[in-house]
Structures are given as C-alpha cells and as structure tokens.
PDB file of C-alpha atoms in Angstrom:
ATOM      1  CA  UNK S  67      -8.020  19.580  -7.662  1.00 63.00           C
ATOM      2  CA  UNK S  68      -4.654  18.474  -6.278  1.00 71.00           C
ATOM      3  CA  UNK S  69      -3.161  15.202  -7.435  1.00 76.00           C
ATOM      4  CA  UNK S  70      -0.811  12.787  -5.711  1.00 75.00           C
ATOM      5  CA  UNK S  71       1.662  10.487  -7.443  1.00 76.00           C
ATOM      6  CA  UNK S  72       2.539   7.330  -5.555  1.00 78.00           C
ATOM      7  CA  UNK S  73       5.796   5.758  -6.697  1.00 84.00           C
ATOM      8  CA  UNK S  74       6.946   2.390  -5.469  1.00 88.00           C
ATOM      9  CA  UNK S  75       6.966  -1.344  -5.908  1.00 90.00           C
ATOM     10  CA  UNK S  76       3.721  -3.166  -6.628  1.00 92.00           C
ATOM     11  CA  UNK S  77       2.855  -5.308  -3.581  1.00 93.00           C
ATOM     12  CA  UNK S  78       2.188  -8.295  -5.858  1.00 94.00           C
ATOM     13  CA  UNK S  79       5.893  -8.377  -6.802  1.00 94.00           C
ATOM     14  CA  UNK S  80       7.225  -8.559  -3.221  1.00 94.00           C
ATOM     15  CA  UNK S  81       8.573 -11.840  -1.830  1.00 95.00           C
ATOM     16  CA  UNK S  82       6.783 -11.853   1.521  1.00 94.00           C
ATOM     17  CA  UNK S  83       8.649 -15.003   2.572  1.00 94.00           C
ATOM     18  CA  UNK S  84      11.767 -12.831   3.055  1.00 94.00           C
ATOM     19  CA  UNK S  85      12.571 -12.895   6.793  1.00 94.00           C
ATOM     20  CA  UNK S  86      13.595  -9.211   6.633  1.00 94.00           C
ATOM     21  CA  UNK S  87       9.926  -8.283   6.139  1.00 91.00           C
ATOM     22  CA  UNK S  88       7.371  -8.259   8.968  1.00 90.00           C
ATOM     23  CA  UNK S  89       5.573 -11.575   9.296  1.00 92.00           C
ATOM     24  CA  UNK S  90       1.901 -11.705   8.400  1.00 92.00           C
ATOM     25  CA  UNK S  91       2.080  -9.170   5.586  1.00 92.00           C
ATOM     26  CA  UNK S  92       0.853  -9.982   2.099  1.00 95.00           C
ATOM     27  CA  UNK S  93      -0.108  -8.053  -1.032  1.00 95.00           C
ATOM     28  CA  UNK S  94      -3.788  -7.953  -0.045  1.00 96.00           C
ATOM     29  CA  UNK S  95      -3.017  -6.295   3.303  1.00 94.00           C
ATOM     30  CA  UNK S  96      -0.724  -3.737   1.659  1.00 92.00           C
ATOM     31  CA  UNK S  97      -3.330  -2.911  -0.998  1.00 94.00           C
ATOM     32  CA  UNK S  98      -6.025  -2.587   1.674  1.00 96.00           C
ATOM     33  CA  UNK S  99      -3.849  -0.125   3.585  1.00 92.00           C
ATOM     34  CA  UNK S 100      -3.268   1.913   0.438  1.00 92.00           C
ATOM     35  CA  UNK S 101      -7.028   1.988  -0.208  1.00 94.00           C
ATOM     36  CA  UNK S 102      -7.664   3.302   3.321  1.00 95.00           C
ATOM     37  CA  UNK S 103      -5.031   6.021   2.873  1.00 91.00           C
ATOM     38  CA  UNK S 104      -6.500   7.075  -0.487  1.00 90.00           C
ATOM     39  CA  UNK S 105      -9.998   7.232   1.021  1.00 95.00           C
ATOM     40  CA  UNK S 106      -8.744   9.449   3.865  1.00 94.00           C
ATOM     41  CA  UNK S 107      -7.017  11.772   1.397  1.00 90.00           C
ATOM     42  CA  UNK S 108     -10.217  12.043  -0.644  1.00 90.00           C
ATOM     43  CA  UNK S 109     -12.267  12.790   2.488  1.00 94.00           C
ATOM     44  CA  UNK S 110      -9.973  15.691   3.303  1.00 91.00           C
ATOM     45  CA  UNK S 111     -10.323  17.121  -0.183  1.00 81.00           C
TER      46      UNK S 111
END
C-alpha cells in the first residue's frame, strides 16, 4: 500500500483574521477539505 506524507501548518494555528488570507476560511473548512481529499485518495486505492 502506498503512503502519503502531508507536511504543512496545522489549520488551528493560522490567524484567519489576516487580510492576506481569503475571507470566510477557518480551520474547520480547511480540515473538511483535507478530509475530502483523503477520502478521494483512498477511493482511488
């Protein structure tokens, strides 16, 4: 079975009030997107 390593900043540590970031984003939305991507990867084997 192949494995994937995801390296990056934990969404809970991001200051989403920073105007440089897209408005409306928060840690929950980022984590939900990651979960969708992981599910798609698993579906593909």
